[in-house]
Structures are given as C-alpha cells and as structure tokens.
C-alpha cells in the first residue's frame, strides 16, 4: 500500500526521534515561521520595555546625592548584567519552545493534508484507495469523513 491504509498492526510504531515530522515543508515551515516571528516580537517587546525602564531609572538617579548615585549606578550595572544574561537564556528557551511546538503542531496539520492530497491524487488517477484514516491526535478528522463519503459515492 502507499501509506493510505491504516498501519499494519504487526509493525511497531517508530521511536519518537525516528518519526518523520516534516512531511510538507512549505506548510510546516510557514507555520513554524509564524510562531517564530511571534516569539521574536514578544521577546523584542520585553527587551524594549526593560531598557525603557532601565533608562528612566538611570535618568532619575541624578536626583540623589553623589554617594547614593555611585551606589545606585553600581547596583544598576550589576542588575543589568544579570538581567541581560537571564533575558538571553529566557529568549533562547522561548524560541526553542516555539520552534519545537510549531513543528509538532504543524505535523498534526501537515500529515492529514499530505494524506488527503495522496488520497485525492489516487482517486483522480482512477485508483481505488482505501478509506482515508488519520492518527488519533491529528486535526481535520471531520474532513477525512467527508472525503470518504464523497469518494465512496463516486466508486
């Protein structure tokens, strides 16, 4: 069979790292790119907000006397070093989360789209493909039922 039928019960499911998660590059990379851009925008907004607050704090230090100003400037510099380090770590974590989550989410959409495309091509080539079935966690299951009804009527 061409992957349209249900998985053979004797064949074990491949391990997580051996599965093929990118089945439609354009669709999946488009979805992942969208999530990645959302993450970058969110991180950018947080960075801008942090540096605006830090800039306002540095400008308001001039109100206090010299000893307090030197103490606050040193404290702000130390705080800034630590916050920037944490901000970079947080940003990389968020980016990784959005990319991995985008790939996994897009896999639940691209897999069914790939199966539908293959099924419809087989029907158009006058082949008699088996009923269209999706995995348990895939999206678009109702569409598969509708396509099965339409292709069963044409047979």
PDB file of C-alpha atoms in Angstrom, residues 9-153:
ATOM      1  CA  UNK A   9      -0.754  -3.995  13.491  1.00  0.00           C
ATOM      2  CA  UNK A  10       2.428  -6.121  13.481  1.00  0.00           C
ATOM      3  CA  UNK A  11       4.663  -3.148  12.678  1.00  0.00           C
ATOM      4  CA  UNK A  12       5.726  -1.354  15.872  1.00  0.00           C
ATOM      5  CA  UNK A  13       5.437   2.399  15.973  1.00  0.00           C
ATOM      6  CA  UNK A  14       8.819   4.065  15.390  1.00  0.00           C
ATOM      7  CA  UNK A  15      10.512   5.782  18.292  1.00  0.00           C
ATOM      8  CA  UNK A  16       9.924   9.487  18.783  1.00  0.00           C
ATOM      9  CA  UNK A  17      13.238  10.541  17.265  1.00  0.00           C
ATOM     10  CA  UNK A  18      12.821   8.212  14.261  1.00  0.00           C
ATOM     11  CA  UNK A  19       9.479   9.596  13.109  1.00  0.00           C
ATOM     12  CA  UNK A  20       9.247  11.908  10.142  1.00  0.00           C
ATOM     13  CA  UNK A  21       7.911  15.223  11.429  1.00  0.00           C
ATOM     14  CA  UNK A  22       8.361  17.330   8.312  1.00  0.00           C
ATOM     15  CA  UNK A  23       6.065  15.988   5.587  1.00  0.00           C
ATOM     16  CA  UNK A  24       5.132  19.261   3.856  1.00  0.00           C
ATOM     17  CA  UNK A  25       7.992  21.753   4.075  1.00  0.00           C
ATOM     18  CA  UNK A  26       6.123  24.807   2.809  1.00  0.00           C
ATOM     19  CA  UNK A  27       3.131  24.370   5.098  1.00  0.00           C
ATOM     20  CA  UNK A  28       5.080  23.362   8.175  1.00  0.00           C
ATOM     21  CA  UNK A  29       7.857  25.922   7.809  1.00  0.00           C
ATOM     22  CA  UNK A  30       5.227  28.586   7.223  1.00  0.00           C
ATOM     23  CA  UNK A  31       3.519  27.673  10.495  1.00  0.00           C
ATOM     24  CA  UNK A  32       6.817  27.436  12.369  1.00  0.00           C
ATOM     25  CA  UNK A  33       7.946  30.732  10.845  1.00  0.00           C
ATOM     26  CA  UNK A  34       4.750  32.361  12.074  1.00  0.00           C
ATOM     27  CA  UNK A  35       5.317  31.070  15.619  1.00  0.00           C
ATOM     28  CA  UNK A  36       8.984  32.045  15.463  1.00  0.00           C
ATOM     29  CA  UNK A  37       8.099  35.591  14.405  1.00  0.00           C
ATOM     30  CA  UNK A  38       5.570  35.827  17.256  1.00  0.00           C
ATOM     31  CA  UNK A  39       8.272  34.750  19.696  1.00  0.00           C
ATOM     32  CA  UNK A  40      10.778  37.255  18.317  1.00  0.00           C
ATOM     33  CA  UNK A  41       8.226  40.078  18.511  1.00  0.00           C
ATOM     34  CA  UNK A  42       7.291  39.129  22.078  1.00  0.00           C
ATOM     35  CA  UNK A  43      10.934  38.976  23.147  1.00  0.00           C
ATOM     36  CA  UNK A  44      11.576  42.304  21.425  1.00  0.00           C
ATOM     37  CA  UNK A  45       8.708  43.957  23.290  1.00  0.00           C
ATOM     38  CA  UNK A  46      10.031  42.644  26.617  1.00  0.00           C
ATOM     39  CA  UNK A  47      13.546  43.869  25.815  1.00  0.00           C
ATOM     40  CA  UNK A  48      12.318  47.303  24.798  1.00  0.00           C
ATOM     41  CA  UNK A  49      10.191  47.572  27.952  1.00  0.00           C
ATOM     42  CA  UNK A  50      13.141  46.537  30.127  1.00  0.00           C
ATOM     43  CA  UNK A  51      15.544  49.001  28.559  1.00  0.00           C
ATOM     44  CA  UNK A  52      12.986  51.842  28.719  1.00  0.00           C
ATOM     45  CA  UNK A  53      12.513  51.227  32.441  1.00  0.00           C
ATOM     46  CA  UNK A  54      16.273  50.962  32.945  1.00  0.00           C
ATOM     47  CA  UNK A  55      16.850  54.187  31.021  1.00  0.00           C
ATOM     48  CA  UNK A  56      14.237  56.019  33.114  1.00  0.00           C
ATOM     49  CA  UNK A  57      15.860  54.695  36.274  1.00  0.00           C
ATOM     50  CA  UNK A  58      19.298  55.891  35.162  1.00  0.00           C
ATOM     51  CA  UNK A  59      17.937  59.349  34.350  1.00  0.00           C
ATOM     52  CA  UNK A  60      16.266  59.664  37.766  1.00  0.00           C
ATOM     53  CA  UNK A  61      19.456  58.802  39.657  1.00  0.00           C
ATOM     54  CA  UNK A  62      20.597  62.400  39.258  1.00  0.00           C
ATOM     55  CA  UNK A  63      18.149  63.442  41.983  1.00  0.00           C
ATOM     56  CA  UNK A  64      20.114  61.829  44.831  1.00  0.00           C
ATOM     57  CA  UNK A  65      23.487  62.864  46.311  1.00  0.00           C
ATOM     58  CA  UNK A  66      26.866  61.673  44.968  1.00  0.00           C
ATOM     59  CA  UNK A  67      27.429  58.720  47.330  1.00  0.00           C
ATOM     60  CA  UNK A  68      23.940  57.352  46.743  1.00  0.00           C
ATOM     61  CA  UNK A  69      24.268  57.949  42.989  1.00  0.00           C
ATOM     62  CA  UNK A  70      27.512  55.929  42.777  1.00  0.00           C
ATOM     63  CA  UNK A  71      25.913  53.129  44.825  1.00  0.00           C
ATOM     64  CA  UNK A  72      22.801  53.081  42.616  1.00  0.00           C
ATOM     65  CA  UNK A  73      24.821  53.207  39.391  1.00  0.00           C
ATOM     66  CA  UNK A  74      26.896  50.226  40.510  1.00  0.00           C
ATOM     67  CA  UNK A  75      23.768  48.359  41.598  1.00  0.00           C
ATOM     68  CA  UNK A  76      22.028  49.071  38.302  1.00  0.00           C
ATOM     69  CA  UNK A  77      25.090  47.961  36.321  1.00  0.00           C
ATOM     70  CA  UNK A  78      25.228  44.668  38.278  1.00  0.00           C
ATOM     71  CA  UNK A  79      21.489  44.190  37.919  1.00  0.00           C
ATOM     72  CA  UNK A  80      21.702  44.931  34.202  1.00  0.00           C
ATOM     73  CA  UNK A  81      24.442  42.320  33.709  1.00  0.00           C
ATOM     74  CA  UNK A  82      22.401  39.646  35.484  1.00  0.00           C
ATOM     75  CA  UNK A  83      19.134  40.566  33.798  1.00  0.00           C
ATOM     76  CA  UNK A  84      20.673  40.571  30.323  1.00  0.00           C
ATOM     77  CA  UNK A  85      22.134  37.104  30.941  1.00  0.00           C
ATOM     78  CA  UNK A  86      18.758  35.807  32.129  1.00  0.00           C
ATOM     79  CA  UNK A  87      16.995  37.584  29.277  1.00  0.00           C
ATOM     80  CA  UNK A  88      19.224  35.871  26.707  1.00  0.00           C
ATOM     81  CA  UNK A  89      18.614  32.463  28.320  1.00  0.00           C
ATOM     82  CA  UNK A  90      14.896  33.107  28.538  1.00  0.00           C
ATOM     83  CA  UNK A  91      14.794  34.277  24.908  1.00  0.00           C
ATOM     84  CA  UNK A  92      16.594  31.182  23.630  1.00  0.00           C
ATOM     85  CA  UNK A  93      14.285  28.950  25.666  1.00  0.00           C
ATOM     86  CA  UNK A  94      11.191  30.672  24.319  1.00  0.00           C
ATOM     87  CA  UNK A  95      12.473  30.448  20.737  1.00  0.00           C
ATOM     88  CA  UNK A  96      13.216  26.732  21.122  1.00  0.00           C
ATOM     89  CA  UNK A  97       9.784  26.148  22.674  1.00  0.00           C
ATOM     90  CA  UNK A  98       8.015  27.948  19.825  1.00  0.00           C
ATOM     91  CA  UNK A  99      10.001  26.135  17.119  1.00  0.00           C
ATOM     92  CA  UNK A 100       9.514  22.654  18.605  1.00  0.00           C
ATOM     93  CA  UNK A 101       5.873  23.369  19.427  1.00  0.00           C
ATOM     94  CA  UNK A 102       5.325  24.747  15.936  1.00  0.00           C
ATOM     95  CA  UNK A 103       6.805  21.643  14.332  1.00  0.00           C
ATOM     96  CA  UNK A 104       4.691  19.320  16.486  1.00  0.00           C
ATOM     97  CA  UNK A 105       1.519  21.337  15.895  1.00  0.00           C
ATOM     98  CA  UNK A 106       2.164  21.673  12.173  1.00  0.00           C
ATOM     99  CA  UNK A 107       2.779  17.915  11.998  1.00  0.00           C
ATOM    100  CA  UNK A 108      -0.812  17.353  13.132  1.00  0.00           C
ATOM    101  CA  UNK A 109      -1.996  19.537  10.270  1.00  0.00           C
ATOM    102  CA  UNK A 110       0.520  18.701   7.523  1.00  0.00           C
ATOM    103  CA  UNK A 111       0.198  14.927   7.998  1.00  0.00           C
ATOM    104  CA  UNK A 112      -3.544  14.935   7.281  1.00  0.00           C
ATOM    105  CA  UNK A 113      -3.089  17.387   4.390  1.00  0.00           C
ATOM    106  CA  UNK A 114      -0.456  15.052   2.919  1.00  0.00           C
ATOM    107  CA  UNK A 115      -2.777  12.043   3.302  1.00  0.00           C
ATOM    108  CA  UNK A 116      -5.696  13.957   1.746  1.00  0.00           C
ATOM    109  CA  UNK A 117      -3.524  15.055  -1.179  1.00  0.00           C
ATOM    110  CA  UNK A 118      -2.283  11.497  -1.773  1.00  0.00           C
ATOM    111  CA  UNK A 119      -5.808  10.098  -1.454  1.00  0.00           C
ATOM    112  CA  UNK A 120      -7.292  12.619  -3.891  1.00  0.00           C
ATOM    113  CA  UNK A 121      -4.499  12.020  -6.402  1.00  0.00           C
ATOM    114  CA  UNK A 122      -5.187   8.273  -6.238  1.00  0.00           C
ATOM    115  CA  UNK A 123      -8.904   8.914  -6.812  1.00  0.00           C
ATOM    116  CA  UNK A 124      -8.122  11.236  -9.741  1.00  0.00           C
ATOM    117  CA  UNK A 125      -5.889   8.530 -11.261  1.00  0.00           C
ATOM    118  CA  UNK A 126      -8.893   6.152 -11.169  1.00  0.00           C
ATOM    119  CA  UNK A 127      -7.332   4.031  -8.445  1.00  0.00           C
ATOM    120  CA  UNK A 128      -9.459   2.693  -5.639  1.00  0.00           C
ATOM    121  CA  UNK A 129      -7.644   3.833  -2.474  1.00  0.00           C
ATOM    122  CA  UNK A 130      -8.718   2.551   0.925  1.00  0.00           C
ATOM    123  CA  UNK A 131     -10.712   4.799   3.234  1.00  0.00           C
ATOM    124  CA  UNK A 132      -8.834   7.839   4.445  1.00  0.00           C
ATOM    125  CA  UNK A 133      -7.776   7.471   8.092  1.00  0.00           C
ATOM    126  CA  UNK A 134      -5.877   9.819  10.360  1.00  0.00           C
ATOM    127  CA  UNK A 135      -3.862   9.305  13.517  1.00  0.00           C
ATOM    128  CA  UNK A 136      -5.518   9.712  16.881  1.00  0.00           C
ATOM    129  CA  UNK A 137      -4.265  13.264  17.571  1.00  0.00           C
ATOM    130  CA  UNK A 138      -4.454  14.624  14.019  1.00  0.00           C
ATOM    131  CA  UNK A 139      -6.611  17.574  13.100  1.00  0.00           C
ATOM    132  CA  UNK A 140      -9.097  17.630  10.202  1.00  0.00           C
ATOM    133  CA  UNK A 141     -10.701  14.250  11.041  1.00  0.00           C
ATOM    134  CA  UNK A 142     -14.141  15.546  10.061  1.00  0.00           C
ATOM    135  CA  UNK A 143     -12.743  16.468   6.649  1.00  0.00           C
ATOM    136  CA  UNK A 144     -11.499  12.886   6.209  1.00  0.00           C
ATOM    137  CA  UNK A 145     -15.007  11.580   6.900  1.00  0.00           C
ATOM    138  CA  UNK A 146     -16.464  13.963   4.299  1.00  0.00           C
ATOM    139  CA  UNK A 147     -13.834  12.994   1.712  1.00  0.00           C
ATOM    140  CA  UNK A 148     -14.519   9.313   2.374  1.00  0.00           C
ATOM    141  CA  UNK A 149     -18.243   9.870   1.822  1.00  0.00           C
ATOM    142  CA  UNK A 150     -17.622  11.715  -1.453  1.00  0.00           C
ATOM    143  CA  UNK A 151     -15.123   9.189  -2.794  1.00  0.00           C
ATOM    144  CA  UNK A 152     -17.363   6.250  -1.769  1.00  0.00           C
ATOM    145  CA  UNK A 153     -20.238   7.759  -3.797  1.00  0.00           C
TER     146      UNK A 153
END
